[in-house]
CSV table of C-alpha atoms in Angstrom, one decimal:
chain,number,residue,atom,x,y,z
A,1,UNK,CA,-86.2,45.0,-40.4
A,2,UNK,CA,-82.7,46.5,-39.3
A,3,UNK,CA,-81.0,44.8,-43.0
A,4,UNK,CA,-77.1,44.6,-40.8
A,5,UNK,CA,-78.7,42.1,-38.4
A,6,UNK,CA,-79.7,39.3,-41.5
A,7,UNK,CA,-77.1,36.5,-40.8
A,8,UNK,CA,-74.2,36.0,-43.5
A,9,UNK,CA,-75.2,33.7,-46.2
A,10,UNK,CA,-79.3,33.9,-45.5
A,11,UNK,CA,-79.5,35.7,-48.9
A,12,UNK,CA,-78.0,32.8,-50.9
A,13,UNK,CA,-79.7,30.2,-49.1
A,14,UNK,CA,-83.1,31.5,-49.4
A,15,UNK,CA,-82.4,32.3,-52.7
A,16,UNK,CA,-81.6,28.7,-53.7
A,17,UNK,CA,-84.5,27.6,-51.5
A,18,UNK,CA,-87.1,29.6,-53.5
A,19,UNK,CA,-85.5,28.4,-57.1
A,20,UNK,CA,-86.1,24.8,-56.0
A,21,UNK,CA,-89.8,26.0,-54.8
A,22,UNK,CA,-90.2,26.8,-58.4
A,23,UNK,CA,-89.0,24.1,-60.1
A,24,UNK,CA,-90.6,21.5,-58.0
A,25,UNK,CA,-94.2,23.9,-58.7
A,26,UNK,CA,-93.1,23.9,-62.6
A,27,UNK,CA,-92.6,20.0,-62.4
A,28,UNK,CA,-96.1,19.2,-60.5
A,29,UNK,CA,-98.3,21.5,-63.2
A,30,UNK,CA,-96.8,19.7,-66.1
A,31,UNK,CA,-97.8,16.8,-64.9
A,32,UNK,CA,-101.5,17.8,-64.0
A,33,UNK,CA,-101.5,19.4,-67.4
A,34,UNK,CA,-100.0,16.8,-69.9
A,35,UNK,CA,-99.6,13.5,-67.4
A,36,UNK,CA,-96.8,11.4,-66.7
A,37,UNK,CA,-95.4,8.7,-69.5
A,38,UNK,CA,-98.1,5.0,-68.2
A,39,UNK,CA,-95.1,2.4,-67.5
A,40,UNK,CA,-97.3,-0.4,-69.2
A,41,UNK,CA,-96.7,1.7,-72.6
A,42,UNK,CA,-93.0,1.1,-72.4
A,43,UNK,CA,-91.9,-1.9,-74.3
A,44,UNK,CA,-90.9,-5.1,-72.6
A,45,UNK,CA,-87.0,-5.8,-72.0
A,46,UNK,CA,-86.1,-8.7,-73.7
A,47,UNK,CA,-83.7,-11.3,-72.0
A,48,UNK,CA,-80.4,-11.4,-73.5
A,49,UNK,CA,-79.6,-14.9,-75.4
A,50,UNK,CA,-76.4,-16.9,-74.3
A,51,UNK,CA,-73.9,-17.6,-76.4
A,52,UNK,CA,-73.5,-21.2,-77.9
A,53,UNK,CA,-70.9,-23.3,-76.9
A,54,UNK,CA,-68.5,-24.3,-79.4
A,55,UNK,CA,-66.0,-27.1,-79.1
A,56,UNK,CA,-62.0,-26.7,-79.9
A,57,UNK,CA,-60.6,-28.7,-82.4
A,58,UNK,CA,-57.7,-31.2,-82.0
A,59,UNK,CA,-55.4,-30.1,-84.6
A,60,UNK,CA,-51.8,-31.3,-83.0
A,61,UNK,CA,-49.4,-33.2,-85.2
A,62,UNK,CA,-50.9,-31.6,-87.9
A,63,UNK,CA,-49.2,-29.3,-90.9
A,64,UNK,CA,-49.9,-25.7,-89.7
A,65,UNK,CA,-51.0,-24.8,-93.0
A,66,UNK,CA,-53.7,-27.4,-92.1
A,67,UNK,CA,-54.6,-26.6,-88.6
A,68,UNK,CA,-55.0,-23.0,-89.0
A,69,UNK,CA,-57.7,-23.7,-92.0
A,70,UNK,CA,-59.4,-26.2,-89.0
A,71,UNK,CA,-59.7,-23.5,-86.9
A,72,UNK,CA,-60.9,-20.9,-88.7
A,73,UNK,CA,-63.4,-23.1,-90.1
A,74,UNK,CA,-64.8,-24.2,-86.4
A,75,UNK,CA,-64.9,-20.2,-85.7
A,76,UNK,CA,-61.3,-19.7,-83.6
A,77,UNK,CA,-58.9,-17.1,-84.2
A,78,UNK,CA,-55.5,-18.6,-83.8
A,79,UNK,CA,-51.8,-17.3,-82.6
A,80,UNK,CA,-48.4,-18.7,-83.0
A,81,UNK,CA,-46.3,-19.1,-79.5
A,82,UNK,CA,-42.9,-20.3,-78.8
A,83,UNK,CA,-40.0,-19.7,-80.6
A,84,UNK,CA,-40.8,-21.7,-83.8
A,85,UNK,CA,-42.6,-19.5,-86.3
A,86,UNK,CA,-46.0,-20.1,-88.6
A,87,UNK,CA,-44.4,-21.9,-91.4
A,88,UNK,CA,-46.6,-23.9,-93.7
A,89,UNK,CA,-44.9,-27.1,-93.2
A,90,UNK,CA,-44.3,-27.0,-89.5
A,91,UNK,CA,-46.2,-29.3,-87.1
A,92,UNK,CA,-48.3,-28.4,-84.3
A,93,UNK,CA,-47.0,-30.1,-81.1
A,94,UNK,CA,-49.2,-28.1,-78.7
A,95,UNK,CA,-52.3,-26.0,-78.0
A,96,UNK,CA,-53.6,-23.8,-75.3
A,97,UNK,CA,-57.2,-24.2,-74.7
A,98,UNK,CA,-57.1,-28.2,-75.2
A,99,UNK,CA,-58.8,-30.6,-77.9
A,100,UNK,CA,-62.5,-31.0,-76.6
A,101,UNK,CA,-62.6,-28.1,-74.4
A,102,UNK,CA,-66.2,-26.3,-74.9
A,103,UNK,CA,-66.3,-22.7,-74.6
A,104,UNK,CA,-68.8,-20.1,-75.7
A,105,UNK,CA,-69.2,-18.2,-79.1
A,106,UNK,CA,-67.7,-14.8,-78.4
A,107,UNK,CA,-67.1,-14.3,-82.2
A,108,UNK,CA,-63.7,-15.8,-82.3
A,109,UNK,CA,-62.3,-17.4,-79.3
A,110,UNK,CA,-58.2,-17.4,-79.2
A,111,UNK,CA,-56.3,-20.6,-79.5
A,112,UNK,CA,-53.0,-20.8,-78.9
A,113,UNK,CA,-50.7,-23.0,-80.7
A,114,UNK,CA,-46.6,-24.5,-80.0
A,115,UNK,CA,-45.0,-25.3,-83.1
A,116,UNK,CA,-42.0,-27.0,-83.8
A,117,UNK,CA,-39.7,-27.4,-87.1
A,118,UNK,CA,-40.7,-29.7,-90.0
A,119,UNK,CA,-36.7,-30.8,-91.0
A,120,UNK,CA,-38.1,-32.8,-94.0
A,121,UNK,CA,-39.7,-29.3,-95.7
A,122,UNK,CA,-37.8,-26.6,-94.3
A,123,UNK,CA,-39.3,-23.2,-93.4
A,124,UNK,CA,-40.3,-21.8,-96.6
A,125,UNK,CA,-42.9,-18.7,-97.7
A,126,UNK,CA,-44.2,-16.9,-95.5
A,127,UNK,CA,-44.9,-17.0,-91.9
A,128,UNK,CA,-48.3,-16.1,-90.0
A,129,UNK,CA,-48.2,-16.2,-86.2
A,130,UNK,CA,-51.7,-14.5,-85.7
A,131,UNK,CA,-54.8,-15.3,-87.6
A,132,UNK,CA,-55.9,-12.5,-90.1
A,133,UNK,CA,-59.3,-11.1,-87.8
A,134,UNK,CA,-58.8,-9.9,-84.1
A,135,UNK,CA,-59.9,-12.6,-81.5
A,136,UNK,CA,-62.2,-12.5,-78.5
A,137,UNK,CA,-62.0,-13.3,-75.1
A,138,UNK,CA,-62.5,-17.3,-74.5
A,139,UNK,CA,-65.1,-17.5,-71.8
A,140,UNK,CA,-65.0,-21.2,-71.1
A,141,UNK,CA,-68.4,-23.0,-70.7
A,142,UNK,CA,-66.3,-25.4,-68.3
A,143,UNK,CA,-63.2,-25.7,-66.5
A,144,UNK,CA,-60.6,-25.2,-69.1
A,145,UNK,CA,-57.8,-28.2,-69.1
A,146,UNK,CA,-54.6,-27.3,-70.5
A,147,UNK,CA,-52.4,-29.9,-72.0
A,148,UNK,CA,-49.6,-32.0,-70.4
A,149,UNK,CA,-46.7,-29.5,-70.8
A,150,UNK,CA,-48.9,-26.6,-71.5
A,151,UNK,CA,-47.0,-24.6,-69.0
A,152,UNK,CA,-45.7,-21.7,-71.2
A,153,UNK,CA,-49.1,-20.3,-72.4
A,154,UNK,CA,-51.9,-19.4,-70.3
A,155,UNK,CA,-55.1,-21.5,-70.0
A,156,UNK,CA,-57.0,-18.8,-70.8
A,157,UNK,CA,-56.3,-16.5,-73.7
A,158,UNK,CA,-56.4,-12.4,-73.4
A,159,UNK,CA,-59.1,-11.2,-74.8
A,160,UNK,CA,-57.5,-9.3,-78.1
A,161,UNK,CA,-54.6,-10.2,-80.4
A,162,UNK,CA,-52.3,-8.2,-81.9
A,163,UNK,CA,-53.2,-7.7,-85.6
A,164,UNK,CA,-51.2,-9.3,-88.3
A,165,UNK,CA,-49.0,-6.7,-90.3
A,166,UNK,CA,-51.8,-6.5,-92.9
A,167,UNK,CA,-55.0,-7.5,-91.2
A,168,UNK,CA,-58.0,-7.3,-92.7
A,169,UNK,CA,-60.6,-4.1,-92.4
A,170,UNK,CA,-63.2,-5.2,-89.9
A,171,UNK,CA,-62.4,-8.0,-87.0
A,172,UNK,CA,-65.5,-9.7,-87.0
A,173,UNK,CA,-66.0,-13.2,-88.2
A,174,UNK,CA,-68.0,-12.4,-91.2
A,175,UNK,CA,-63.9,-10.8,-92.3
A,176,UNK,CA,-62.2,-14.7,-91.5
A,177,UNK,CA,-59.6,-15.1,-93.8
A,178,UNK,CA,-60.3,-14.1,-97.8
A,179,UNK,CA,-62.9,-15.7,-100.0
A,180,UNK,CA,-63.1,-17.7,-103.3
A,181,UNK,CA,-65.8,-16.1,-105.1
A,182,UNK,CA,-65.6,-18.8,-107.8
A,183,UNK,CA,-65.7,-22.0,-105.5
A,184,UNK,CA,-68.5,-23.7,-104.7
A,185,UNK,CA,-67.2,-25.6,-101.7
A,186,UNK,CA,-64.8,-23.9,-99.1
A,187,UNK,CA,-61.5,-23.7,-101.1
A,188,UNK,CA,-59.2,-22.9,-98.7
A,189,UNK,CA,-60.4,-24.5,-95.6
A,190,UNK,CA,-60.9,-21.0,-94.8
A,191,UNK,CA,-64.5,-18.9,-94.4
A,192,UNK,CA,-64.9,-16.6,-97.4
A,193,UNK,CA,-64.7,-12.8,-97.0
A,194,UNK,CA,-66.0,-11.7,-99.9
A,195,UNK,CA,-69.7,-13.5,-101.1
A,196,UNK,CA,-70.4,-11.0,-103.9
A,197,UNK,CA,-70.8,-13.0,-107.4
A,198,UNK,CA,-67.2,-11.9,-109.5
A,199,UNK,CA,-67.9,-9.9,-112.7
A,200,UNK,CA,-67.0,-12.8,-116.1
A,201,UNK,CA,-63.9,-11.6,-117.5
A,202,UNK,CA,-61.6,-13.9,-119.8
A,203,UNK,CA,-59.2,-16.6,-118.0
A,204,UNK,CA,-55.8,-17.2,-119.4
A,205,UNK,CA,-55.2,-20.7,-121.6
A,206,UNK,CA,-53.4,-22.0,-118.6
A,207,UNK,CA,-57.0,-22.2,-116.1
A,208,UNK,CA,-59.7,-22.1,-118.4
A,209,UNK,CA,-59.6,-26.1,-118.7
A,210,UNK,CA,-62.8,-28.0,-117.1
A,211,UNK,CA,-62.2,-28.5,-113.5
A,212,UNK,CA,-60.5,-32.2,-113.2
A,213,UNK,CA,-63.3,-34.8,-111.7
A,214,UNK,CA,-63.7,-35.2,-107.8
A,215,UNK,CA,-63.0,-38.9,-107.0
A,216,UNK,CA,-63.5,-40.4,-104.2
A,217,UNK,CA,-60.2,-42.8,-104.1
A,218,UNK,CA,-57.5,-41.3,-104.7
A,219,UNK,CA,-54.0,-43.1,-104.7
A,220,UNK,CA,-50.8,-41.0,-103.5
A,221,UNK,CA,-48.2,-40.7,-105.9
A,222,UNK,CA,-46.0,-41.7,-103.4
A,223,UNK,CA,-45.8,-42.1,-99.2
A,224,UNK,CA,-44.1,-39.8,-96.6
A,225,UNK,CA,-43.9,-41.2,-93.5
A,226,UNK,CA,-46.0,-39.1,-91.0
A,227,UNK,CA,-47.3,-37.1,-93.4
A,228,UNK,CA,-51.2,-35.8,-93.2
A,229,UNK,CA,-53.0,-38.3,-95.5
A,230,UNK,CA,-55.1,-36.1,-98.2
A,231,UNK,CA,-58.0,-35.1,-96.8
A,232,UNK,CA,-61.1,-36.6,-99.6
A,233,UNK,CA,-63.9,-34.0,-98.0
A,234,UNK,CA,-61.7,-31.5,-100.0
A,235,UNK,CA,-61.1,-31.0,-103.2
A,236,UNK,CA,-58.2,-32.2,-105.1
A,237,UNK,CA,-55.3,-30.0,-105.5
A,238,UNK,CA,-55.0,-29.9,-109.6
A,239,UNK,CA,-58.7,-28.4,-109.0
A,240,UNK,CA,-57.6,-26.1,-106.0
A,241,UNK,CA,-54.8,-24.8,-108.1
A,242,UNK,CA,-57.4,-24.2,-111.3
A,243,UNK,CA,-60.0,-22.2,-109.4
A,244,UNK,CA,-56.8,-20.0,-107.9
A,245,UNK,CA,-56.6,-19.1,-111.2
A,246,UNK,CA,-60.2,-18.2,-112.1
A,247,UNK,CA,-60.4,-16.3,-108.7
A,248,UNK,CA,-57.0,-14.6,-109.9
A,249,UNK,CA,-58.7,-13.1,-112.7
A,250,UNK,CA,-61.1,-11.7,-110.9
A,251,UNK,CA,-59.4,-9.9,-108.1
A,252,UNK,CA,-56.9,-8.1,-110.1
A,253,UNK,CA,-55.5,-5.7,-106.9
A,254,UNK,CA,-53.4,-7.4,-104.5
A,255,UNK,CA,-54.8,-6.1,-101.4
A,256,UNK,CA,-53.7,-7.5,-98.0
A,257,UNK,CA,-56.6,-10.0,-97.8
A,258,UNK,CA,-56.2,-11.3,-101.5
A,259,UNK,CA,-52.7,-11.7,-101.1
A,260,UNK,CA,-53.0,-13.5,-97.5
A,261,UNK,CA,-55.8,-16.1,-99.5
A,262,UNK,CA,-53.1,-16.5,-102.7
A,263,UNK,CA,-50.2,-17.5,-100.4
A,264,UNK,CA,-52.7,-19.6,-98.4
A,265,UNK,CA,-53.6,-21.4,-101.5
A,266,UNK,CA,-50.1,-21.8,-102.7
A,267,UNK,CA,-49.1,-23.4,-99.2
A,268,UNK,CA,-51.7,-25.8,-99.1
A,269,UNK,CA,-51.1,-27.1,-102.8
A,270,UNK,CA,-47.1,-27.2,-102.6
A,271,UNK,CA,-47.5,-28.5,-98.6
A,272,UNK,CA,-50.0,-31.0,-100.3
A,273,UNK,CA,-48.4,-32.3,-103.6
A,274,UNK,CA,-45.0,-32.7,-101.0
A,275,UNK,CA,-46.9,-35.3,-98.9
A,276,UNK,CA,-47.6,-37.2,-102.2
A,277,UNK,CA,-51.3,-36.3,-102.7
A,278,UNK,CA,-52.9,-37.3,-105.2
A,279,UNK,CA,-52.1,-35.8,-109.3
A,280,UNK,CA,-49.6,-33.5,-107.2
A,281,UNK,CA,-47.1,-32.5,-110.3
A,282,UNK,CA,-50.4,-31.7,-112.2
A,283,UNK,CA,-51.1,-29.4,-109.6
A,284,UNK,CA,-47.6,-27.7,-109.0
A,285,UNK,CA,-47.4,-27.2,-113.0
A,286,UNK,CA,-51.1,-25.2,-112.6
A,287,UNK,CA,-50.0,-23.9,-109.8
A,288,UNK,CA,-46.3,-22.4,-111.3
A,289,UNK,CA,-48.9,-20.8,-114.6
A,290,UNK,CA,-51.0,-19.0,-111.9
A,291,UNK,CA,-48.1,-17.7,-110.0
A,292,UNK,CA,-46.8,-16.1,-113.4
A,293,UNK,CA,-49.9,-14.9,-113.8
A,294,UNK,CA,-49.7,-13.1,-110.2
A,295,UNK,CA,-46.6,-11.4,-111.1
A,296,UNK,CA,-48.4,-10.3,-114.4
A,297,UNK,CA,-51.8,-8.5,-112.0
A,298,UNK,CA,-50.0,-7.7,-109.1
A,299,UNK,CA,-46.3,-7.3,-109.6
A,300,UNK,CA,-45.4,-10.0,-106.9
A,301,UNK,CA,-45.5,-14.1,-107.5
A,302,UNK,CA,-42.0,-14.8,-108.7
A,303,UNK,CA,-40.9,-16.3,-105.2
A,304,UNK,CA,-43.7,-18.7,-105.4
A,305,UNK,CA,-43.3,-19.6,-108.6
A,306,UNK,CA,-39.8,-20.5,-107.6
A,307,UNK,CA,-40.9,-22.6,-104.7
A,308,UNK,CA,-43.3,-24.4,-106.6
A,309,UNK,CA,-40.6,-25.3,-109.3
A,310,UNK,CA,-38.7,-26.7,-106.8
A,311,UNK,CA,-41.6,-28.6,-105.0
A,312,UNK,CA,-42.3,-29.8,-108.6
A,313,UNK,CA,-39.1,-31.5,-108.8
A,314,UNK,CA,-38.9,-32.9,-105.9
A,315,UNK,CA,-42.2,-34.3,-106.5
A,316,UNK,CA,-41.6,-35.8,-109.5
A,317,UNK,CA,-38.2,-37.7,-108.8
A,318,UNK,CA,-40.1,-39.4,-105.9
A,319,UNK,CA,-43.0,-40.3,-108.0
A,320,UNK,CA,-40.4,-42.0,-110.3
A,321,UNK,CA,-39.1,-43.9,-107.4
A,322,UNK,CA,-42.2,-44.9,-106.5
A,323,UNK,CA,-43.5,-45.9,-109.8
């Protein structure tokens, strides 16, 4: 064969031609010798389970120190819109998806909530315009129905939210909000964070008391009008502001989820003894104790202790009026 009359490029092609001869060759013996995998031996694919629906909670007109703790307890993640900040005190007026609206269980949904300014209270503490855990998308299980006036948020929420300055580590929901450890019943509204059992250490004079009995009527001390009515499926606040101790003593570094549960705490007692629930002053003066104590652990506590003073006064001069 005269080799200057092969074509150009019949070398490679025949080349490549006889390395896919082999392979295919290679490929058919190892199956004669050894067999190919049976596909009844594979196991069976299991069908994905749906996500249960979960209904949103009607928390408008309510304290936001309240409706976030509704939330989080009916699995939402939460976020402050509009121009009026997550102050304790201040009053939801809107929310974005609405009361009643059923969507599924993506861990925790986004609800957004329009807030306005509570003049009788003031904006005091510190505010929280995202819930502590990341959210997830809000996949509706029906139409979602915004509001009348809902215009300024969307119907349905994005599917993150921006992290609070010192979020917790993980964003699942097992991480909503911080745990009482020494509770028995949900102390905070809020779903614990932290389940294991706290190590007995001693308990300053000022907590160590027997926790106050759990009535079932319980007279305000005085009336606000439009004020929250105390809730009697939660505890009263003298015993909310005695187990804030105990759990005090026990968490003796003030990481960003403690501190986010003590100022929680602090909020709903002050927020609580303001709208004239019941044994309020007993609670404030437990209440100023622990926040000593804070500063004591932690090096911070002095500017709740000086809100609770002054709730404690205010408290008291309407319980005289009242009396």
């Amino acid at each position: 064969m005269d080799l200057n009359r092969i074509p150009a490029g019949f070398v490679p092609r025949a080349a490549a031609f006889v390395a896919v001869a082999i392979v295919a060759t290679v490929g058919v013996t190892w199956a004669a010798l050894y067999g190919l995998p049976h596909v009844k031996s594979l196991p069976p694919l299991k069908a994905a389970k749906a996500p249960k629906p979960i209904v949103v909670p009607d928390v408008r007109r309510e304290a936001f120190v309240f409706a976030k703790g509704t939330l989080e307890d009916a699995g939402f993640a939460w976020k402050v819109s509009g121009k009026v900040h997550g102050y304790a005190a201040n009053t939801v007026i809107n929310q974005v998806p609405a009361a009643g609206t059923k969507v599924y269980d993506t861990g925790a949904p986004l609800v957004i909530l329009t807030l306005e300014k509570n003049a009788a209270y003031g904006q005091k503490g510190v505010a929280e315009d995202v819930s502590p855990y990341a959210a997830t998308e809000v996949d509706p299980a029906e139409t979602l129905i915004a509001p009348a006036g809902a215009t300024a948020a969307p119907a349905v929420a994005p599917a993150t939210a921006p992290k609070t300055a010192a979020p917790t580590t993980a964003a699942t929901k097992a991480t909503k909000a911080v745990a009482s450890a020494a509770a028995t019943k949900t102390v905070a509204s809020t779903k614990p964070a932290q389940t294991t059992k706290p190590a007995q250490t001693a308990k300053p004079a000022q907590t160590s008391a027997a926790l106050p009995a759990w009535p079932t009527s319980r007279p305000p001390a005085f009336v606000v009008a439009g004020a929250k009515k105390e809730p009697l499926d939660e505890m009263p606040l003298p015993n909310r502001a005695i187990l804030l101790g105990r759990w005090l003593d026990t968490h003796p570094k003030p990481t960003p989820a403690n501190a986010h549960y003590w100022l929680y705490q602090n909020a709903w007692i002050v927020v609580g003894a303001k709208f004239g629930w019941w044994h309020g002053a007993e609670a404030l003066r437990t209440l100023i104790a622990v926040d000593r104590r804070a500063e004591q652990l932690w090096g911070i506590g002095a500017q709740s202790e000086t809100v609770a003073a002054q709730a404690l006064r205010v408290v008291e001069a309407k319980s005289k009026l009242s009396s």
